[in-house]
Amino acid sequence: MNTSLSNISIEKAKVSKIDQVDFDNLAFGSVYTDHMLVCDYKNGSWDAPKIVPYQPITLDPSSKIFHYGQSIFEGMKAYKDSNDEAWMFRPLDNLKRLNISANRMCIPELPEEYFIDGLKALLQLEKDWIPKTAGSSLYIRPFIFASGNGFHASPADEYKFIIACAPSGAYFSGKVSVLIEETYSRSANGGVGYAKTGGNYAGQFYPTQLAVEKGYNQVIWTDDNTHEYIEEAGAMNIFIRINDTLITGPTSDRILDGITRKSLIQIAEDEGLEVAVRKITVTEVIKAAENGSLKEMFGAGTAAVISPIASFGYKGTDYDLPTMEDSYAVKLKKLITDIQYNRGEDKYGWRFKV
Ligand SMILES: *Cc1c(COP(=O)(O)O)cnc(C)c1O
């Protein structure tokens, strides 16, 4: 089936909300644009996508999303350059991952043109909503959920695909202190940790709340079996610099295949930094912290890009990380955002014109 922009119907909002938005003081993901893209799956296929005014959705109380949690999502951004041109970053990789998540959750796959043409049509309409202040962007949330009805515990027969957008400010997290998790798990072998599905995040809230009560901002997830291997930082992939080697764990059933993660690996290698994609234990990190070879730790993901970790706690002891003159986090963040905001050369072809 082939969709082109010409058959995405557009119902425009009667009044724009854009004048009510303070673009100089944007929080993250809390105000929404005038329109959204909606596409329904029923009778075994996806209907043509429509763009409609941003609005609430009505669902039957028996909708399977409420009971069995069949839901998946993506997180992306649109960036504006100094010439007011709009760009995205590797959007096809988000579609690929959405469909990997879809397969795991028994949700029907979404055809590429629905996603890409739908995004383009929506973003062309919402172009004025892409903020221009430094570090800001339009956060884009594509998601699919089970809208079909029935208390029977089985996959739904109807789904909704929606794209909503939120102009968002720079994601300053400040000095992040994290707790290495010894009890709870984010994901398990054979589980759904590699899928961007709602329940993974619901399951993280409680252990994270316990860590916050102890004075930390986030949890560092370890493997469910031994709690000895470092896996992810909150809802971000994690990078650890020991001496001059940048280490990150290999992706697996349990670790989400982040687009920021794989882009940073490539950029770092091309910058001549030593990168090791291998398992790393808590013991190795503690030893490195004690002998001074632990230089940096940071989370990597679309929302914050890179979120440096200032200290971490483990078994009742806190360890501080040094402040580095030649910070890899600072260097890599500049290189990746220069590509995203069209400030620098993109030798990879990652930038995508809207
Ligand atoms: C989304 C996400 C990431 C980061 O993925 P990006 O593609 O870089 O945004 C990492 N870990 C988890 C658990 C995530 O949900």
mmCIF file of C-alpha atoms and ligand atoms in Angstrom:
data_model
loop_
_atom_site.group_PDB
_atom_site.id
_atom_site.type_symbol
_atom_site.label_atom_id
_atom_site.label_comp_id
_atom_site.label_asym_id
_atom_site.label_seq_id
_atom_site.Cartn_x
_atom_site.Cartn_y
_atom_site.Cartn_z
ATOM 1 C CA MET A 1 0.000 0.000 0.000
ATOM 2 C CA ASN A 2 1.343 3.421 -0.829
ATOM 3 C CA THR A 3 0.523 6.628 0.952
ATOM 4 C CA SER A 4 1.702 9.983 -0.237
ATOM 5 C CA LEU A 5 1.313 13.338 1.431
ATOM 6 C CA SER A 6 -1.599 14.168 -0.847
ATOM 7 C CA ASN A 7 -3.929 11.689 0.823
ATOM 8 C CA ILE A 8 -3.225 12.608 4.421
ATOM 9 C CA SER A 9 -6.325 14.629 5.208
ATOM 10 C CA ILE A 10 -5.805 17.720 7.323
ATOM 11 C CA GLU A 11 -8.396 19.292 9.579
ATOM 12 C CA LYS A 12 -6.909 22.538 10.834
ATOM 13 C CA ALA A 13 -7.362 23.884 14.352
ATOM 14 C CA LYS A 14 -9.750 26.876 14.366
ATOM 15 C CA VAL A 15 -7.499 28.902 16.657
ATOM 16 C CA SER A 16 -3.785 28.394 17.240
ATOM 17 C CA LYS A 17 -2.519 28.154 20.837
ATOM 18 C CA ILE A 18 0.958 29.261 19.850
ATOM 19 C CA ASP A 19 0.616 32.826 21.184
ATOM 20 C CA GLN A 20 -0.009 31.459 24.686
ATOM 21 C CA VAL A 21 3.353 29.699 24.782
ATOM 22 C CA ASP A 22 6.424 31.270 26.392
ATOM 23 C CA PHE A 23 9.137 29.903 24.109
ATOM 24 C CA ASP A 24 11.901 31.328 26.329
ATOM 25 C CA ASN A 25 10.806 29.287 29.348
ATOM 26 C CA LEU A 26 9.833 25.901 28.006
ATOM 27 C CA ALA A 27 9.761 22.900 30.301
ATOM 28 C CA PHE A 28 10.161 19.406 28.854
ATOM 29 C CA GLY A 29 7.153 17.854 27.104
ATOM 30 C CA SER A 30 4.375 19.707 28.914
ATOM 31 C CA VAL A 31 2.751 21.924 26.261
ATOM 32 C CA TYR A 32 1.470 20.474 23.004
ATOM 33 C CA THR A 33 1.137 21.817 19.503
ATOM 34 C CA ASP A 34 -2.097 22.583 17.638
ATOM 35 C CA HIS A 35 -2.381 19.297 15.739
ATOM 36 C CA MET A 36 -1.772 15.586 16.002
ATOM 37 C CA LEU A 37 -1.607 12.733 13.538
ATOM 38 C CA VAL A 38 -4.031 9.864 14.076
ATOM 39 C CA CYS A 39 -4.215 6.547 12.287
ATOM 40 C CA ASP A 40 -6.508 3.644 13.178
ATOM 41 C CA TYR A 41 -5.923 -0.058 12.704
ATOM 42 C CA LYS A 42 -9.056 -2.096 12.210
ATOM 43 C CA ASN A 43 -10.285 -5.071 10.188
ATOM 44 C CA GLY A 44 -6.689 -6.144 9.670
ATOM 45 C CA SER A 45 -5.185 -2.973 8.207
ATOM 46 C CA TRP A 46 -4.132 0.589 8.923
ATOM 47 C CA ASP A 47 -6.530 3.323 7.710
ATOM 48 C CA ALA A 48 -5.098 6.391 6.004
ATOM 49 C CA PRO A 49 -3.491 8.781 8.541
ATOM 50 C CA LYS A 50 -5.321 12.020 9.347
ATOM 51 C CA ILE A 51 -4.108 15.216 10.904
ATOM 52 C CA VAL A 52 -6.643 16.724 13.311
ATOM 53 C CA PRO A 53 -6.646 19.403 16.009
ATOM 54 C CA TYR A 54 -4.880 18.231 19.204
ATOM 55 C CA GLN A 55 -7.654 16.808 21.372
ATOM 56 C CA PRO A 56 -8.567 14.157 23.980
ATOM 57 C CA ILE A 57 -9.372 10.600 22.873
ATOM 58 C CA THR A 58 -12.531 8.730 23.902
ATOM 59 C CA LEU A 59 -12.114 5.028 24.733
ATOM 60 C CA ASP A 60 -14.365 2.284 26.005
ATOM 61 C CA PRO A 61 -13.561 1.220 29.608
ATOM 62 C CA SER A 62 -12.844 -2.284 28.269
ATOM 63 C CA SER A 63 -10.128 -1.009 25.888
ATOM 64 C CA LYS A 64 -7.241 -3.436 26.208
ATOM 65 C CA ILE A 65 -4.692 -0.694 26.770
ATOM 66 C CA PHE A 66 -6.169 -0.138 30.254
ATOM 67 C CA HIS A 67 -5.970 -3.780 31.276
ATOM 68 C CA TYR A 68 -3.133 -5.462 29.442
ATOM 69 C CA GLY A 69 -0.808 -2.589 28.650
ATOM 70 C CA GLN A 70 -0.258 -3.151 24.935
ATOM 71 C CA SER A 71 1.452 0.142 24.192
ATOM 72 C CA ILE A 72 4.669 1.211 22.511
ATOM 73 C CA PHE A 73 6.230 4.572 21.791
ATOM 74 C CA GLU A 74 9.167 6.447 20.338
ATOM 75 C CA GLY A 75 10.904 9.671 21.338
ATOM 76 C CA MET A 76 12.292 11.929 18.617
ATOM 77 C CA LYS A 77 13.054 15.594 18.039
ATOM 78 C CA ALA A 78 12.807 18.197 15.286
ATOM 79 C CA TYR A 79 15.511 20.872 15.291
ATOM 80 C CA LYS A 80 15.568 24.295 13.665
ATOM 81 C CA ASP A 81 18.753 25.749 12.177
ATOM 82 C CA SER A 82 19.716 29.432 11.892
ATOM 83 C CA ASN A 83 17.989 29.633 8.479
ATOM 84 C CA ASP A 84 14.684 28.377 9.908
ATOM 85 C CA GLU A 85 15.026 25.014 8.182
ATOM 86 C CA ALA A 86 13.663 22.045 10.129
ATOM 87 C CA TRP A 87 15.595 18.796 10.585
ATOM 88 C CA MET A 88 15.192 15.397 12.169
ATOM 89 C CA PHE A 89 17.801 12.845 13.219
ATOM 90 C CA ARG A 90 17.771 9.257 11.870
ATOM 91 C CA PRO A 91 13.934 8.955 11.865
ATOM 92 C CA LEU A 92 13.979 5.661 9.957
ATOM 93 C CA ASP A 93 15.823 4.107 12.878
ATOM 94 C CA ASN A 94 12.941 5.130 15.136
ATOM 95 C CA LEU A 95 10.476 3.472 12.760
ATOM 96 C CA LYS A 96 12.566 0.283 12.713
ATOM 97 C CA ARG A 97 12.630 0.218 16.498
ATOM 98 C CA LEU A 98 8.895 0.991 16.744
ATOM 99 C CA ASN A 99 8.240 -2.099 14.640
ATOM 100 C CA ILE A 100 10.635 -4.213 16.738
ATOM 101 C CA SER A 101 8.672 -3.100 19.814
ATOM 102 C CA ALA A 102 5.408 -3.774 17.926
ATOM 103 C CA ASN A 103 6.389 -7.365 17.165
ATOM 104 C CA ARG A 104 7.306 -8.066 20.781
ATOM 105 C CA MET A 105 3.993 -6.669 22.045
ATOM 106 C CA CYS A 106 1.777 -8.358 19.380
ATOM 107 C CA ILE A 107 0.920 -4.963 17.879
ATOM 108 C CA PRO A 108 0.630 -4.776 14.053
ATOM 109 C CA GLU A 109 3.655 -3.218 12.313
ATOM 110 C CA LEU A 110 3.304 0.274 10.907
ATOM 111 C CA PRO A 111 4.214 0.788 7.221
ATOM 112 C CA GLU A 112 7.204 3.084 6.643
ATOM 113 C CA GLU A 113 5.324 5.692 4.577
ATOM 114 C CA TYR A 114 2.663 6.133 7.273
ATOM 115 C CA PHE A 115 5.368 7.030 9.714
ATOM 116 C CA ILE A 116 7.688 9.123 7.542
ATOM 117 C CA ASP A 117 5.070 10.893 5.391
ATOM 118 C CA GLY A 118 2.888 11.366 8.458
ATOM 119 C CA LEU A 119 5.767 12.951 10.376
ATOM 120 C CA LYS A 120 6.660 15.209 7.461
ATOM 121 C CA ALA A 121 3.087 16.387 6.940
ATOM 122 C CA LEU A 122 2.594 17.046 10.656
ATOM 123 C CA LEU A 123 5.912 18.865 11.057
ATOM 124 C CA GLN A 124 5.358 21.025 7.988
ATOM 125 C CA LEU A 125 2.080 22.127 9.579
ATOM 126 C CA GLU A 126 3.677 22.666 13.014
ATOM 127 C CA LYS A 127 6.921 24.239 11.773
ATOM 128 C CA ASP A 128 6.421 27.451 13.774
ATOM 129 C CA TRP A 129 6.266 25.332 16.930
ATOM 130 C CA ILE A 130 9.884 24.188 16.581
ATOM 131 C CA PRO A 131 11.680 26.446 19.074
ATOM 132 C CA LYS A 132 14.778 28.375 18.055
ATOM 133 C CA THR A 133 16.346 29.124 21.427
ATOM 134 C CA ALA A 134 19.656 27.320 22.018
ATOM 135 C CA GLY A 135 19.238 23.701 23.028
ATOM 136 C CA SER A 136 15.456 23.692 22.509
ATOM 137 C CA SER A 137 13.657 21.467 20.060
ATOM 138 C CA LEU A 138 10.260 20.056 19.237
ATOM 139 C CA TYR A 139 9.948 16.772 21.113
ATOM 140 C CA ILE A 140 7.967 14.262 19.058
ATOM 141 C CA ARG A 141 6.087 11.373 20.589
ATOM 142 C CA PRO A 142 4.823 8.710 18.155
ATOM 143 C CA PHE A 143 2.914 5.939 19.938
ATOM 144 C CA ILE A 144 0.634 2.978 19.313
ATOM 145 C CA PHE A 145 -1.780 1.444 21.788
ATOM 146 C CA ALA A 146 -4.512 -1.204 21.900
ATOM 147 C CA SER A 147 -7.817 0.640 21.460
ATOM 148 C CA GLY A 148 -9.829 -2.527 20.827
ATOM 149 C CA ASN A 149 -12.276 -3.704 23.482
ATOM 150 C CA GLY A 150 -12.662 -6.774 25.661
ATOM 151 C CA PHE A 151 -11.668 -8.114 29.078
ATOM 152 C CA HIS A 152 -10.320 -11.262 27.464
ATOM 153 C CA ALA A 153 -6.535 -11.418 28.009
ATOM 154 C CA SER A 154 -5.438 -11.517 24.373
ATOM 155 C CA PRO A 155 -4.075 -9.038 21.835
ATOM 156 C CA ALA A 156 -6.573 -6.389 20.746
ATOM 157 C CA ASP A 157 -7.993 -6.302 17.225
ATOM 158 C CA GLU A 158 -7.910 -2.497 17.017
ATOM 159 C CA TYR A 159 -5.060 -0.048 17.586
ATOM 160 C CA LYS A 160 -4.389 3.664 17.347
ATOM 161 C CA PHE A 161 -1.173 5.253 16.102
ATOM 162 C CA ILE A 162 -0.782 8.875 17.171
ATOM 163 C CA ILE A 163 1.982 11.442 16.804
ATOM 164 C CA ALA A 164 1.885 14.321 19.283
ATOM 165 C CA CYS A 165 4.498 17.065 19.606
ATOM 166 C CA ALA A 166 5.691 19.248 22.478
ATOM 167 C CA PRO A 167 8.048 22.222 22.109
ATOM 168 C CA SER A 168 10.677 21.627 24.773
ATOM 169 C CA GLY A 169 13.529 23.500 26.366
ATOM 170 C CA ALA A 170 17.043 22.196 26.901
ATOM 171 C CA TYR A 171 16.911 19.251 29.248
ATOM 172 C CA PHE A 172 19.172 20.540 32.020
ATOM 173 C CA SER A 173 19.410 17.858 34.633
ATOM 174 C CA GLY A 174 22.137 19.587 36.649
ATOM 175 C CA LYS A 175 24.466 17.437 38.724
ATOM 176 C CA VAL A 176 23.005 13.955 38.639
ATOM 177 C CA SER A 177 23.665 11.521 41.430
ATOM 178 C CA VAL A 178 22.651 7.937 40.838
ATOM 179 C CA LEU A 179 22.201 4.767 42.842
ATOM 180 C CA ILE A 180 23.470 1.433 41.528
ATOM 181 C CA GLU A 181 20.538 -0.956 41.928
ATOM 182 C CA GLU A 182 21.067 -4.129 43.970
ATOM 183 C CA THR A 183 17.501 -5.438 44.338
ATOM 184 C CA TYR A 184 15.087 -4.381 41.611
ATOM 185 C CA SER A 185 15.352 -5.027 37.874
ATOM 186 C CA ARG A 186 14.228 -3.029 34.858
ATOM 187 C CA SER A 187 14.256 -6.006 32.539
ATOM 188 C CA ALA A 188 15.028 -9.689 32.327
ATOM 189 C CA ASN A 189 16.357 -12.263 29.892
ATOM 190 C CA GLY A 190 13.576 -13.164 27.484
ATOM 191 C CA GLY A 191 11.616 -10.130 28.662
ATOM 192 C CA VAL A 192 10.657 -6.845 27.034
ATOM 193 C CA GLY A 193 13.552 -4.589 28.083
ATOM 194 C CA TYR A 194 14.568 -3.949 24.461
ATOM 195 C CA ALA A 195 11.056 -2.753 23.547
ATOM 196 C CA LYS A 196 9.896 0.799 24.197
ATOM 197 C CA THR A 197 6.733 -0.341 25.915
ATOM 198 C CA GLY A 198 4.893 1.495 28.692
ATOM 199 C CA GLY A 199 5.209 -1.207 31.343
ATOM 200 C CA ASN A 200 9.007 -0.965 31.360
ATOM 201 C CA TYR A 201 8.682 2.581 32.660
ATOM 202 C CA ALA A 202 5.839 1.847 35.079
ATOM 203 C CA GLY A 203 8.047 -0.835 36.629
ATOM 204 C CA GLN A 204 10.903 1.636 37.062
ATOM 205 C CA PHE A 205 8.961 4.245 39.015
ATOM 206 C CA TYR A 206 8.896 2.469 42.374
ATOM 207 C CA PRO A 207 12.632 1.620 42.662
ATOM 208 C CA THR A 208 13.421 5.120 41.361
ATOM 209 C CA GLN A 209 11.151 6.629 44.021
ATOM 210 C CA LEU A 210 13.043 4.663 46.695
ATOM 211 C CA ALA A 211 16.344 5.994 45.318
ATOM 212 C CA VAL A 212 14.969 9.556 45.315
ATOM 213 C CA GLU A 213 13.948 9.151 48.972
ATOM 214 C CA LYS A 214 17.596 8.290 49.704
ATOM 215 C CA GLY A 215 18.716 11.485 47.960
ATOM 216 C CA TYR A 216 19.611 10.191 44.489
ATOM 217 C CA ASN A 217 18.150 11.358 41.185
ATOM 218 C CA GLN A 218 18.154 8.114 39.258
ATOM 219 C CA VAL A 219 18.827 4.400 39.336
ATOM 220 C CA ILE A 220 21.610 2.629 37.455
ATOM 221 C CA TRP A 221 20.105 -0.664 36.366
ATOM 222 C CA THR A 222 22.105 -3.836 36.751
ATOM 223 C CA ASP A 223 21.362 -7.288 35.293
ATOM 224 C CA ASP A 224 18.423 -9.109 36.864
ATOM 225 C CA ASN A 225 20.355 -12.302 37.522
ATOM 226 C CA THR A 226 23.419 -11.144 39.482
ATOM 227 C CA HIS A 227 23.061 -7.332 39.796
ATOM 228 C CA GLU A 228 26.742 -7.328 38.941
ATOM 229 C CA TYR A 229 26.657 -5.952 35.358
ATOM 230 C CA ILE A 230 25.902 -2.288 34.663
ATOM 231 C CA GLU A 231 23.108 -2.003 32.074
ATOM 232 C CA GLU A 232 21.319 1.353 31.780
ATOM 233 C CA ALA A 233 20.980 4.724 33.507
ATOM 234 C CA GLY A 234 17.282 5.378 34.183
ATOM 235 C CA ALA A 235 15.700 5.470 30.723
ATOM 236 C CA MET A 236 19.043 6.139 29.040
ATOM 237 C CA ASN A 237 21.948 4.056 27.837
ATOM 238 C CA ILE A 238 25.082 4.401 29.935
ATOM 239 C CA PHE A 239 28.685 5.204 29.033
ATOM 240 C CA ILE A 240 31.606 4.826 31.444
ATOM 241 C CA ARG A 241 35.070 6.269 30.824
ATOM 242 C CA ILE A 242 37.920 4.445 32.530
ATOM 243 C CA ASN A 243 41.265 6.123 31.816
ATOM 244 C CA ASP A 244 40.764 7.067 28.155
ATOM 245 C CA THR A 245 38.497 4.197 27.131
ATOM 246 C CA LEU A 246 34.789 4.792 26.724
ATOM 247 C CA ILE A 247 32.870 1.663 27.680
ATOM 248 C CA THR A 248 29.215 0.780 27.078
ATOM 249 C CA GLY A 249 27.465 -2.565 27.405
ATOM 250 C CA PRO A 250 26.364 -4.556 24.341
ATOM 251 C CA THR A 251 22.639 -4.342 23.569
ATOM 252 C CA SER A 252 20.596 -7.414 24.437
ATOM 253 C CA ASP A 253 17.093 -8.526 25.418
ATOM 254 C CA ARG A 254 17.543 -6.341 28.458
ATOM 255 C CA ILE A 255 19.170 -3.216 27.039
ATOM 256 C CA LEU A 256 17.401 -0.828 24.711
ATOM 257 C CA ASP A 257 19.169 -0.218 21.379
ATOM 258 C CA GLY A 258 19.424 3.568 21.682
ATOM 259 C CA ILE A 259 19.939 5.688 18.583
ATOM 260 C CA THR A 260 21.945 8.216 20.624
ATOM 261 C CA ARG A 261 24.086 5.353 21.958
ATOM 262 C CA LYS A 262 24.974 3.951 18.546
ATOM 263 C CA SER A 263 25.543 7.430 17.075
ATOM 264 C CA LEU A 264 27.904 8.361 19.926
ATOM 265 C CA ILE A 265 29.849 5.105 19.506
ATOM 266 C CA GLN A 266 30.378 5.900 15.821
ATOM 267 C CA ILE A 267 31.291 9.563 16.399
ATOM 268 C CA ALA A 268 33.688 8.690 19.246
ATOM 269 C CA GLU A 269 35.453 6.043 17.133
ATOM 270 C CA ASP A 270 35.768 8.463 14.216
ATOM 271 C CA GLU A 271 37.244 11.061 16.599
ATOM 272 C CA GLY A 272 39.927 8.530 17.422
ATOM 273 C CA LEU A 273 38.661 7.836 20.947
ATOM 274 C CA GLU A 274 39.023 4.308 22.195
ATOM 275 C CA VAL A 275 35.560 2.752 22.495
ATOM 276 C CA ALA A 276 34.855 -0.659 24.011
ATOM 277 C CA VAL A 277 31.429 -2.238 23.619
ATOM 278 C CA ARG A 278 31.616 -4.882 26.311
ATOM 279 C CA LYS A 279 30.061 -5.920 29.584
ATOM 280 C CA ILE A 280 31.218 -3.938 32.583
ATOM 281 C CA THR A 281 30.807 -4.988 36.202
ATOM 282 C CA VAL A 282 29.994 -2.909 39.249
ATOM 283 C CA THR A 283 33.216 -4.270 40.839
ATOM 284 C CA GLU A 284 35.287 -2.886 37.967
ATOM 285 C CA VAL A 285 33.637 0.540 38.285
ATOM 286 C CA ILE A 286 34.149 0.642 42.077
ATOM 287 C CA LYS A 287 37.806 -0.366 41.669
ATOM 288 C CA ALA A 288 38.291 2.335 39.028
ATOM 289 C CA ALA A 289 36.635 4.898 41.308
ATOM 290 C CA GLU A 290 38.974 3.898 44.135
ATOM 291 C CA ASN A 291 42.181 3.983 42.110
ATOM 292 C CA GLY A 292 41.306 7.180 40.256
ATOM 293 C CA SER A 293 40.965 5.695 36.766
ATOM 294 C CA LEU A 294 37.192 6.312 36.641
ATOM 295 C CA LYS A 295 36.956 9.598 34.743
ATOM 296 C CA GLU A 296 33.358 9.998 33.556
ATOM 297 C CA MET A 297 29.940 8.387 33.526
ATOM 298 C CA PHE A 298 27.017 9.651 31.513
ATOM 299 C CA GLY A 299 23.568 8.665 30.276
ATOM 300 C CA ALA A 300 22.713 8.978 26.561
ATOM 301 C CA GLY A 301 19.268 9.348 25.012
ATOM 302 C CA THR A 302 17.233 11.603 22.740
ATOM 303 C CA ALA A 303 15.663 13.754 25.483
ATOM 304 C CA ALA A 304 18.792 14.849 27.380
ATOM 305 C CA VAL A 305 21.294 13.884 24.615
ATOM 306 C CA ILE A 306 24.038 13.382 27.220
ATOM 307 C CA SER A 307 23.413 13.563 30.952
ATOM 308 C CA PRO A 308 26.662 13.621 32.984
ATOM 309 C CA ILE A 309 26.731 11.766 36.294
ATOM 310 C CA ALA A 310 28.452 13.598 39.163
ATOM 311 C CA SER A 311 28.377 10.834 41.775
ATOM 312 C CA PHE A 312 26.998 7.387 42.459
ATOM 313 C CA GLY A 313 26.055 5.343 45.485
ATOM 314 C CA TYR A 314 26.612 1.638 46.029
ATOM 315 C CA LYS A 315 26.124 -0.447 49.194
ATOM 316 C CA GLY A 316 25.992 2.625 51.412
ATOM 317 C CA THR A 317 29.094 4.367 50.020
ATOM 318 C CA ASP A 318 29.053 7.388 47.715
ATOM 319 C CA TYR A 319 31.675 7.920 45.054
ATOM 320 C CA ASP A 320 32.327 11.277 43.367
ATOM 321 C CA LEU A 321 33.424 11.589 39.788
ATOM 322 C CA PRO A 322 36.130 14.124 38.897
ATOM 323 C CA THR A 323 35.471 17.165 36.695
ATOM 324 C CA MET A 324 37.407 16.557 33.488
ATOM 325 C CA GLU A 325 39.155 19.231 31.430
ATOM 326 C CA ASP A 326 38.908 17.074 28.300
ATOM 327 C CA SER A 327 35.416 15.755 29.044
ATOM 328 C CA TYR A 328 34.239 13.184 26.501
ATOM 329 C CA ALA A 329 30.648 14.039 27.446
ATOM 330 C CA VAL A 330 31.121 17.701 26.486
ATOM 331 C CA LYS A 331 33.031 16.864 23.302
ATOM 332 C CA LEU A 332 30.553 14.226 22.091
ATOM 333 C CA LYS A 333 27.512 16.324 22.945
ATOM 334 C CA LYS A 334 28.850 19.160 20.816
ATOM 335 C CA LEU A 335 29.605 16.856 17.881
ATOM 336 C CA ILE A 336 26.204 15.142 17.865
ATOM 337 C CA THR A 337 24.166 18.332 18.389
ATOM 338 C CA ASP A 338 26.160 20.077 15.611
ATOM 339 C CA ILE A 339 24.823 17.391 13.265
ATOM 340 C CA GLN A 340 21.284 17.555 14.687
ATOM 341 C CA TYR A 341 20.995 21.363 14.477
ATOM 342 C CA ASN A 342 22.713 21.566 11.065
ATOM 343 C CA ARG A 343 25.684 23.484 12.468
ATOM 344 C CA GLY A 344 28.282 21.037 11.218
ATOM 345 C CA GLU A 345 29.046 18.561 8.472
ATOM 346 C CA ASP A 346 27.005 15.353 8.531
ATOM 347 C CA LYS A 347 29.280 12.802 6.938
ATOM 348 C CA TYR A 348 26.948 9.988 8.015
ATOM 349 C CA GLY A 349 23.771 11.161 6.298
ATOM 350 C CA TRP A 350 21.902 11.127 9.615
ATOM 351 C CA ARG A 351 20.235 14.491 9.231
ATOM 352 C CA PHE A 352 16.784 14.356 7.639
ATOM 353 C CA LYS A 353 15.182 17.435 6.113
ATOM 354 C CA VAL A 354 11.554 17.913 7.084
HETATM 355 C C1 LIG B 1 14.510 5.517 24.680
HETATM 356 C C2 LIG B 1 15.477 4.836 25.591
HETATM 357 C C3 LIG B 1 16.872 4.969 25.451
HETATM 358 C C4 LIG B 1 17.498 5.935 24.491
HETATM 359 O O1 LIG B 1 17.206 5.714 23.144
HETATM 360 P P1 LIG B 1 17.426 6.872 22.082
HETATM 361 O O2 LIG B 1 17.083 6.219 20.790
HETATM 362 O O3 LIG B 1 18.849 7.255 22.156
HETATM 363 O O4 LIG B 1 16.532 7.997 22.452
HETATM 364 C C5 LIG B 1 17.691 4.207 26.269
HETATM 365 N N1 LIG B 1 17.188 3.373 27.204
HETATM 366 C C6 LIG B 1 15.860 3.233 27.386
HETATM 367 C C7 LIG B 1 15.361 2.308 28.423
HETATM 368 C C8 LIG B 1 14.973 3.970 26.596
HETATM 369 O O5 LIG B 1 13.660 3.855 26.801
#
